[in-house]
Every structure is written in structure tokens, then in C-alpha cells.
């Protein structure tokens, strides 16, 4: 397994280089260093000298990809791409264009993101699996039929509607929880209830339908018929046999998303005023802070790759037939 | 024979049953729990009746360094912390400058080139330089800060820190000792020097270099010195920026006279300097504070002057977490200023003088919470969790209604809650500019003037304000907004080329007049009489997103009135600025917020030597008229007087005739506040307004409790509905579990026989 993991890590390097290159090109196709300087220096009384100075201080006055003025390897290394990218691979994210330490900001903002994402994932999984098993249990009955209809309706509604509707109903009309905001420690609880409920409800439609399909596929298999034939109750069949075997595809979806829980949600964090990494990224995009954008994209890619490796490892744990050679 | 198809369910254990009961009891108790504090209160319960103001911010302030900061969202914080020598009177209108830390508003002394003093009424051409001596009040003290802490020997305690000493330091609160010191004149001089610091990028360095003697050369000196230091440091140390000790570099234009007096030397005459002296750029900065933050390792821990301001004002920033919350708390060393005892007419009747003479500030703490989206922000304001709010387009209809006279008033819903409205016309002008360098719309020919005037009539800004701004603005008659010296209301103030005075009101000229002008300009019916081609005008705008589509369509329709095709060229704001710098736009939309309440700050936007393309100035239309420029040069150096008004009238006359802009509109600011929020008066020039505000925390607590009682019945209903759904499901489940298979006896016999 160790050899497999090392091999996967080595595969990850060209992927990360590619992601970094694409991020770089996309960002600078939309923004120029002059744009970034103007955005940072403000609107009023900004002189051309100030713009040049700003770019020089941050290394944005160099050529983008190839420095024709330099000789030897410096032609490639004395460029914006190289200077802004090389430290990423040592996980040194450096400072944002406004001067803040990016690693420190990430370390501060990942916890609020996690505080929403983790309960949403756990509660969501419990709810979705429960609903899916319920529908599977009552398969081909009116409960199953109307349950699926309800799922389709729920998954057809925009996530934004859940957020605004939830804030309006639960926060504004019923006054049960704060509409938005965040606090540290145990005080965070009252702020997390609403986004977690909304996150869970928002995912019911698609996840329940998916899990139901998985369960139904399992229920139709021979080993389930055998289990029934030997006299097991439906409860035992579902929980002891079907659920266990259906865990492989469920794990695929869950484990891969585990590392990404740190990355936060762009919309939820923005609407609920949660100071997480999702809003950090969106703020950086809005303020054309390339240093933060590249760091967040890089981090997201690394976490995604970790998620995929973890998924492969988890296969070996839940399915003895799988081995990572 | 009977065979069991499904086995019976196992009975729940007694212990599990008890647990379930416990959970149900807990849940019901939680649901029905009574408390004084509403469940949806986003603030800690202990703060519910404290003297705290709750406000919000939608984006992180970029800079809190007074030499660099230039945005209103940044001034909302640093305006309460830093104290420039002057301020605007909170209540009086027109805006009046009064001393803040200075003993009086300084008056310039004039000198000729041989250093001979000149009388106050000396001509501008005689004046070689002006001297401002600014006396500050003794006894003013800085907020507590570790930079001022000293050891038993009286030496600075934290100004020679090494990496080991900084190991345990993560925030300013980790420094065990703080101290303060008295404000001195040298701190003001130090800050003026900072405007030229090569790392700070002060936005006003360019302007001030034109006036403060020696500042331009000083910036070059610092640049060279900084370069040398950087080189020395990079040879020996890491890449940290070096500390440039400005006290070692004297500046001719700013010097200390004595402990409480400093002198600013201005090239020629520049009466607007006193307005700048009310802005944070000219706040005091203690040299040791900058030195404190410049120590190695500080920046790595995000401890910078740009993040943690240090001033003498009524408040100090105690929490700076712009990802969530920023908190201002009363500065314990603040001397306390009396609330004004005079204002403008009507202030007393509105209760704005109830606190006259009382010592400010009234509020102990201000909590600013991050609120990015309008919907939750507005909802929380209505719940009483924000004390003051603007009125966004989304909430306008809910908050504001128009009475039969067309005046704005609060809706019944707002009035019932005791919410009050304050309005003020902003010291801003939004305009559509013609690029005067353009062959079609630009130039000083009569043909081009007529074309511009025709367009000025056709674009109906009254309609624009009504449709897109919910009536929150007034159509501009000229460049100067109301409230600024030089603005004239009534018939005398209208633009006679665009408006007629009808029934005591300005009325836009009929479109036929515009069509006639267009024909005289050589475009009858919107067709170029020389080429026979339809007239196309290119409109450059930074508003190009889907939200702007309606506005852009509206503009197209305005031009269609004259059969002119408007080609819209949308781009982002940075590219738009680039186009403006290169002068490649033909028609554009832009705006200007006043730095200070003086006509010079508006008229300079059309001053020839300020042209954007040629001189990189703020004259984006690149308008150039010698008469106007001469009048401007005279007017800018005058005190506000009837003679000055006369010059402004002449200048307005030239601008109305030449029409380099469509005089768009002056926006109107609407602010709502709750009944417990006192002394609210719109003051668009002052930055330190927080100390004047007062709140009634008891009333707020009472209203919050009244407005936010939890509504439980829908929750009970949902539980009941779930129960109703679950019971048949359970019944069905149990039925299926107990279902048996009946095997037909006859069939069995048959099978046996066969």
C-alpha cells in the first residue's frame, strides 16, 4: 500500500503543476498587474509611478512566463509564474498582496468552515441514509412514489432559495435562531443550527435519491434473497447486509469530500457571515489578490488529491476483495 | 400449514425507552424555555443592556494607516481613532471648520520671494509661500499601547525585541505592559513626512508635493535612502523591509516650532490646506509606534500599523478580526469633548441639542459585525440587532413611501417600530462626460457644443433618478452639489441650456429643442449631413454586468429620442480607468465625492492643466477653456465671499455653454435608525461622528424582546405532521413484519400427489 501511496503522490506533482499553470493563466487573462495595483491603491489620485512601485515591490513588474532579457535558467525563473509558484510546492503560501500572512489566515479561517461542513456532512449522511432506507423499505408503495417525487422537487430548487427562505422563515418570522453571524467556542452553536439545517435540507433531494438507488440495487442481489430465505427480518436484512454492502459507493462520495470540508462554502459563508475559507476565496477573487487565489486553488487541489487517495484506502477497509498493489 | 414469512420485531428494552423519554422531556423543555433574551439574539446575553452600539461592515477595510487610507469604509474606523488638528462642526451647516486638537483654526501668513511678510489681501502673484503655524492643545494623550511602555530606566520596553521575545506574541494583547504619552507637535510633522514614505504609497503625495515646500524632493531622498537600506539589509539579512527613521530626515515644508506648535510651509497660496488638515492624512503619528511595528518578526505575525491603528481619539480599536468582527472601545485616556451647544435652525426642535455641553463620547463600545449580504443585514436591523441602516433598493419599498406631494416618508411598518429617517444630499456629483479630445463630441466648436447640448437635453436624469434610484437624488444643474459654497438654488442656479424655469421649478426643455440643436450641429434626424451615415456614439462604462442591463437599455432609449445610436462598450473598472487614461473613450459615466466642502474640489475636475490624458490629472473629460482656467486660478485661492460667488457664476456660465458633461445627478443619502439611537444628523464631511451618538440600551433591550419572541406553533405543527406521517408508516411496517404466507392446502395435496 505504501508503494501505491508514493506512486499516487508522485502522480500528483504534474497535476498540481498543471493546476497552478491554469490558475495563473486564467487569472492573468482576466486581470493585469496594473489592474491589481489599481485595485489595491484605490481610486482617487493614483499616479502611474505609484502603480509601478506597487508592482515592483510585489514582483509583478517581471515578465509573466518567459524573461527574454535574462540568460540561462533565469529566463524561466525570473518570471512572475516561477516566483509566485515555486514556494507553493513547499506549502509556503507567503503573504497576500495586501501584506497578510496567508498561512495564518488559512489556519484561522478553516475552523469556521469546518464547523459548518462537518455537522452538515454527519447529520446529512444520517438523514439521507435514513430516508433512502425508508424509501427502499417501502419500495413500490405510495410512500416510495411520493418520496421520490418529493426528492425530485427538493433537488429542483435552487440552493439560494433554501438559504434565503430558511433565513426568512426560521430567523426572521419564527425568531428561533440568529439570521446570520458567528462566534467562537460554544457560542457558535446558535449560529450553526440554521446553516446546518439548510445545508442538510438542501441536499436531501439528490442524496436520498442516490442512496435509494444504491440500496435498491443491493436489495435485488442474491445474497439479500438468501438472507431473507434464512428467515432474517427486513430490519436485519437492511441494516446488517444491504447497508454494509452499499457503503462502498457511499464511501466514495464521502471520503473524497472529507479533506475539502476545510475549504468551506462560498455562498453559505457569505450569506451567514461565517468567516471561513469560502468567503476568504471569494473576497480574494473580488479584490484581485492573486497570492490568495493561487494559494487557495493549490490547497484545494492538494486536498482533493488527498481525498482520492483516502477513498482508495477506504476501499481496502470496507471491501476485502480490493487491495492496493 | 402456516409458515412465517417475516419474523416479529424484537421488543425495545426498558432502558432505551427511558432514554427516549428523557430526550423528549429535554426537547420539550428546551422548546418551551422562557428567557429574557430572544433566541435569535446574535450577541452575548451579558451585553444585552450595555451601552454598546451595533453596526456592520460589508468588506474588510484595506488600510487603517492614516497616510494611506482614503475610503469611507476605512474612515468609519480611523476617523474615531486618529485626530487631525481640525474637524467639522457636527451640527452647523454649511460645514464649518473648527479646532479638534488645535487651539484655533490656523490662518496663513504670506511671504514674497525675498521672505518679506505680505498683507492678508496680497495678490496671488506676489505670494511666494504661505506659512501655517498650528498650535495644539497640551495634555492630549494617546491610547494605551505597548509601543509607549518603558522600563524602570525610562527606556522603551518593546522597541528592541528579538525573535525569541516575539515567540509568545501573537496579538497586541500578549504584550504585558502598555503606556501612553502626551501628543506633541512632532507627531504631526512625522505624519506629514510619512506621506512621502516609499513603502506607504500615500494617495495624496502627488497633490501635496505641489504645495508643501520640499515634499517632492523629500520623497526622492527617502526613496534613495530606502533603496540603500534595502540593499544593505538584503546583503546581510532576510527579505524583511528595512526601517526608515524619518526623524533623521528633515523636511523644509513641515517643521516643529516648539513642543506644541508646528509649521507647514506652502508654495504660493493654497487656502484649501485647512480642509486637508481635517482629514486623517494629517493625523499625528508617534514615531515610536512606527518603529515598534517595524521590528523584525512583527509583520510576520500580522502586527502592522496598517492593521492596528494608534491614536488619541475617543475610541481605540480593540478587536480587529475583519473576517468577523471589529470592535472600537472608549479610549481611557481620551480627554472628553463637550457636545456642541449650537447648531443650525431646527436642530433644537429635533432634540439634537439635548446633550449640549455634556462630555463625549456617550457610547462605551461599538461592535461592527461582518454582514456581506443585504437581506440578512436588513432583517437584523428590523429585529433591532443593528441600530442604524442604509436603505438598499431591495428594501426601499418596505421602508420608504411617497406622500401626495411626492416627498419621501417612512412606511407605516417603519413608523410603528419607531424607526426614523434622515436624508442628506451627498457632496457628490455623478456625470456623463464627453471626451473633449474626440473628433465628434469634443472640441470647442459651436457644432460640437450644440451636439453636446442636444444630448444633455435628451438624457432625462429626472427619469433616471425616479426609475433607478427610487427618487434618491436630485438632477444636477451644474458641477457643484447643494451644501457646497457656490451652489445656487432656484431660477438663478439652473442650466439655461437644458432647463426652463416653469411654475417655480426647473423643467427640462422639450425634445424638439434638442432635435433642432442636433440639426444645427450637422446631424438632422440623427444623420450626418456630410456623409449621410447615422450618428453613432460610443459609451464606455464600467457597469457591464447583468444588473446594469436595464440602465444601459435606458441610456440607449434616451439617445434614440434623437435617432442617435448608442454603442455600449462595457468593461471592468480597471480597464475603464485605462481607457480614460489613454483618452480612448468618447462618452463615459463617472462620479466624484468631495474631499472637502469647497467649490475648488469640484471645479478642478474641469481645469485644463488637470487633464487626464496630458497631465494625468482628474479632468477625465480633458476639457480645456482658457477663460475657465483663468477664473479657476483666481477662484481657488479666494476665501468664500460674494466676489468668489461671482467668479463661480461666471465659471458655471462657461460650463453650461460648453457642456463638457451631462450634469447628471447628486445622490441623496437615506439613513434609518431606531428610536433608541440619538443625535443622528447626517454629516457627510466629518469622520469622527461616533462620539456624538448616544443610545438608550434599556429601550433597545425592551424592543428587541418585544419584537423577537420565538414563534413555536409552526414547529409543533411540523412535529405533529411528522407524527401523523410516521404513525401509518410504522403501522405499515409492523403489518409487513407480521405478515405471513398462506399456503393453499389443495395445492399442497396436488403437489404431493404428483
Coordinates of C-alpha atoms in Angstrom, one line a residue, chain A residues 28-32 34-36 38-48 50 53-54 57-58 95-96 98-101 104-105 108-109 134 137-139 141-143 164 167-168 170-184 187 190-191 193 228 231-236 267 269-276 279-280 282-283 287-289, chain B residues 5-10 30 38-45 60 62-63 68 70 170-171 197-199 201 203-204 206-207 223 276 299-302 306-307 323-325 370-373 375-380 382-383 386 398 572-575 577-578 581 590 592-595 601 604 616 618 707-712 714-715 728-730 732-733 736-737:
Chain A
X28 CA -3.9 36.9 -15.7
X29 CA -6.2 36.6 -18.7
X30 CA -8.8 38.5 -16.7
X31 CA -6.6 40.8 -14.6
X32 CA -3.4 42.5 -15.4
X34 CA -1.9 47.1 -13.4
X35 CA -5.4 46.2 -12.5
X36 CA -4.3 44.6 -9.3
X38 CA -5.2 50.0 -9.0
X39 CA -7.5 47.8 -7.0
X40 CA -5.0 47.9 -4.1
X41 CA -4.1 51.6 -4.3
X42 CA -7.6 52.8 -4.5
X43 CA -9.4 55.1 -7.0
X44 CA -8.5 58.6 -6.1
X45 CA -5.3 60.3 -7.0
X46 CA -3.4 57.2 -8.1
X47 CA -0.4 58.0 -10.1
X48 CA 1.4 55.9 -12.7
X50 CA 2.6 54.5 -7.6
X53 CA 6.2 51.0 -7.4
X54 CA 3.4 48.7 -6.2
X57 CA 7.5 45.7 -4.6
X58 CA 5.5 42.6 -5.2
X95 CA 1.9 36.9 2.0
X96 CA -1.2 38.2 0.3
X98 CA -2.3 43.3 0.9
X99 CA 0.6 42.1 3.1
X100 CA -1.1 39.5 5.3
X101 CA 0.4 36.1 6.1
X104 CA -2.0 32.3 9.3
X105 CA -5.3 33.4 7.7
X108 CA -7.7 30.9 11.4
X109 CA -10.5 30.6 8.8
X134 CA -37.1 4.2 4.4
X137 CA -38.0 -0.5 2.7
X138 CA -41.3 0.8 1.3
X139 CA -40.3 0.3 -2.3
X141 CA -45.6 1.6 -2.4
X142 CA -47.2 5.1 -2.3
X143 CA -44.6 6.1 0.3
X164 CA -33.0 33.0 1.8
X167 CA -33.3 32.8 7.0
X168 CA -36.7 34.3 6.4
X170 CA -36.6 30.4 10.8
X171 CA -34.7 33.5 11.6
X172 CA -37.0 36.4 10.6
X173 CA -40.5 35.0 11.1
X174 CA -40.1 32.4 13.8
X175 CA -37.2 34.1 15.7
X176 CA -35.7 30.8 16.6
X177 CA -32.1 31.4 15.7
X178 CA -29.9 34.3 14.6
X179 CA -30.2 35.1 10.9
X180 CA -26.5 35.4 10.4
X181 CA -23.3 35.8 12.3
X182 CA -20.6 33.8 14.0
X183 CA -18.9 33.4 17.4
X184 CA -16.2 31.3 18.8
X187 CA -21.4 30.3 21.4
X190 CA -26.7 29.0 17.8
X191 CA -25.2 30.4 14.6
X193 CA -28.0 25.5 13.6
X228 CA -34.4 -13.4 3.7
X231 CA -35.5 -16.1 8.0
X232 CA -33.9 -12.7 8.8
X233 CA -36.2 -9.8 9.5
X234 CA -36.3 -7.0 6.9
X235 CA -34.7 -4.7 9.5
X236 CA -31.8 -7.2 9.8
X267 CA -22.4 31.1 -0.8
X269 CA -20.5 31.5 4.3
X270 CA -21.3 34.8 2.5
X271 CA -25.0 34.7 3.5
X272 CA -24.4 33.7 7.0
X273 CA -21.4 35.8 7.7
X274 CA -19.3 32.8 8.5
X275 CA -15.6 33.8 8.5
X276 CA -14.4 30.7 6.7
X279 CA -15.6 33.7 1.9
X280 CA -11.8 34.1 2.0
X282 CA -14.4 34.9 -2.8
X283 CA -13.0 38.0 -1.2
X287 CA -10.1 42.1 -4.6
X288 CA -7.9 40.5 -7.4
X289 CA -5.5 39.1 -4.8
Chain B
X5 CA -42.6 -15.0 6.2
X6 CA -41.2 -12.3 8.3
X7 CA -40.1 -12.6 11.9
X8 CA -41.7 -10.5 14.6
X9 CA -39.8 -7.3 15.7
X10 CA -37.9 -7.5 18.9
X30 CA -35.8 23.5 25.5
X38 CA -34.5 36.4 22.4
X39 CA -33.3 33.1 20.9
X40 CA -32.2 34.9 17.7
X41 CA -30.0 37.4 19.5
X42 CA -26.7 37.2 17.7
X43 CA -24.8 38.9 20.6
X44 CA -23.8 37.6 24.0
X45 CA -26.6 37.7 26.6
X60 CA -12.7 44.3 5.1
X62 CA -8.0 47.6 3.1
X63 CA -5.9 50.1 5.1
X68 CA -2.7 55.6 3.1
X70 CA -8.8 57.1 1.6
X170 CA 0.5 36.7 18.6
X171 CA -1.6 39.8 19.2
X197 CA 7.5 57.3 2.6
X198 CA 8.2 55.0 -0.4
X199 CA 6.5 52.0 1.1
X201 CA 2.0 54.9 -1.2
X203 CA -2.6 58.7 -2.4
X204 CA -2.2 62.4 -1.7
X206 CA 1.2 63.8 -5.7
X207 CA -1.2 66.7 -4.7
X223 CA 13.3 56.7 -1.9
X276 CA -6.9 68.8 4.3
X299 CA 4.9 41.8 10.1
X300 CA 5.2 38.0 10.0
X301 CA 2.7 38.0 12.9
X302 CA 0.5 40.4 11.1
X306 CA -1.9 49.3 8.8
X307 CA -3.8 46.8 10.9
X323 CA -13.3 38.2 8.9
X324 CA -16.0 38.5 11.6
X325 CA -15.9 41.5 13.9
X370 CA -19.3 41.4 9.1
X371 CA -22.5 41.4 7.0
X372 CA -21.9 40.8 3.4
X373 CA -25.4 40.3 2.1
X375 CA -31.0 40.5 3.1
X376 CA -29.8 39.3 6.5
X377 CA -28.5 42.8 7.3
X378 CA -31.9 44.4 6.7
X379 CA -33.7 41.6 8.6
X380 CA -31.4 42.1 11.6
X382 CA -35.7 45.3 11.7
X383 CA -35.2 42.9 14.6
X386 CA -28.4 46.8 14.2
X398 CA -40.7 48.2 2.5
X572 CA -14.4 46.3 -15.7
X573 CA -13.5 49.3 -13.7
X574 CA -9.7 48.8 -14.2
X575 CA -9.9 48.7 -17.9
X577 CA -9.7 53.6 -16.0
X578 CA -7.1 52.5 -18.5
X581 CA -6.0 57.5 -19.0
X590 CA -18.2 58.7 -13.7
X592 CA -16.7 62.4 -7.8
X593 CA -17.1 62.5 -4.0
X594 CA -15.8 65.7 -2.4
X595 CA -12.7 65.6 -0.3
X601 CA -12.7 70.5 -5.1
X604 CA -10.7 71.4 -10.6
X616 CA -2.6 62.5 -15.5
X618 CA -8.6 64.2 -12.6
X707 CA -40.0 42.0 18.5
X708 CA -38.3 38.7 18.8
X709 CA -40.5 36.4 20.8
X710 CA -40.0 32.9 19.4
X711 CA -42.9 31.6 17.4
X712 CA -43.3 28.0 18.3
X714 CA -45.1 26.1 13.3
X715 CA -42.5 23.9 14.9
X728 CA -49.2 5.0 9.3
X729 CA -45.6 4.2 8.2
X730 CA -45.0 2.4 11.5
X732 CA -47.5 -0.5 7.7
X733 CA -44.0 -1.6 8.8
X736 CA -45.4 -6.2 6.9
X737 CA -43.3 -7.6 9.7

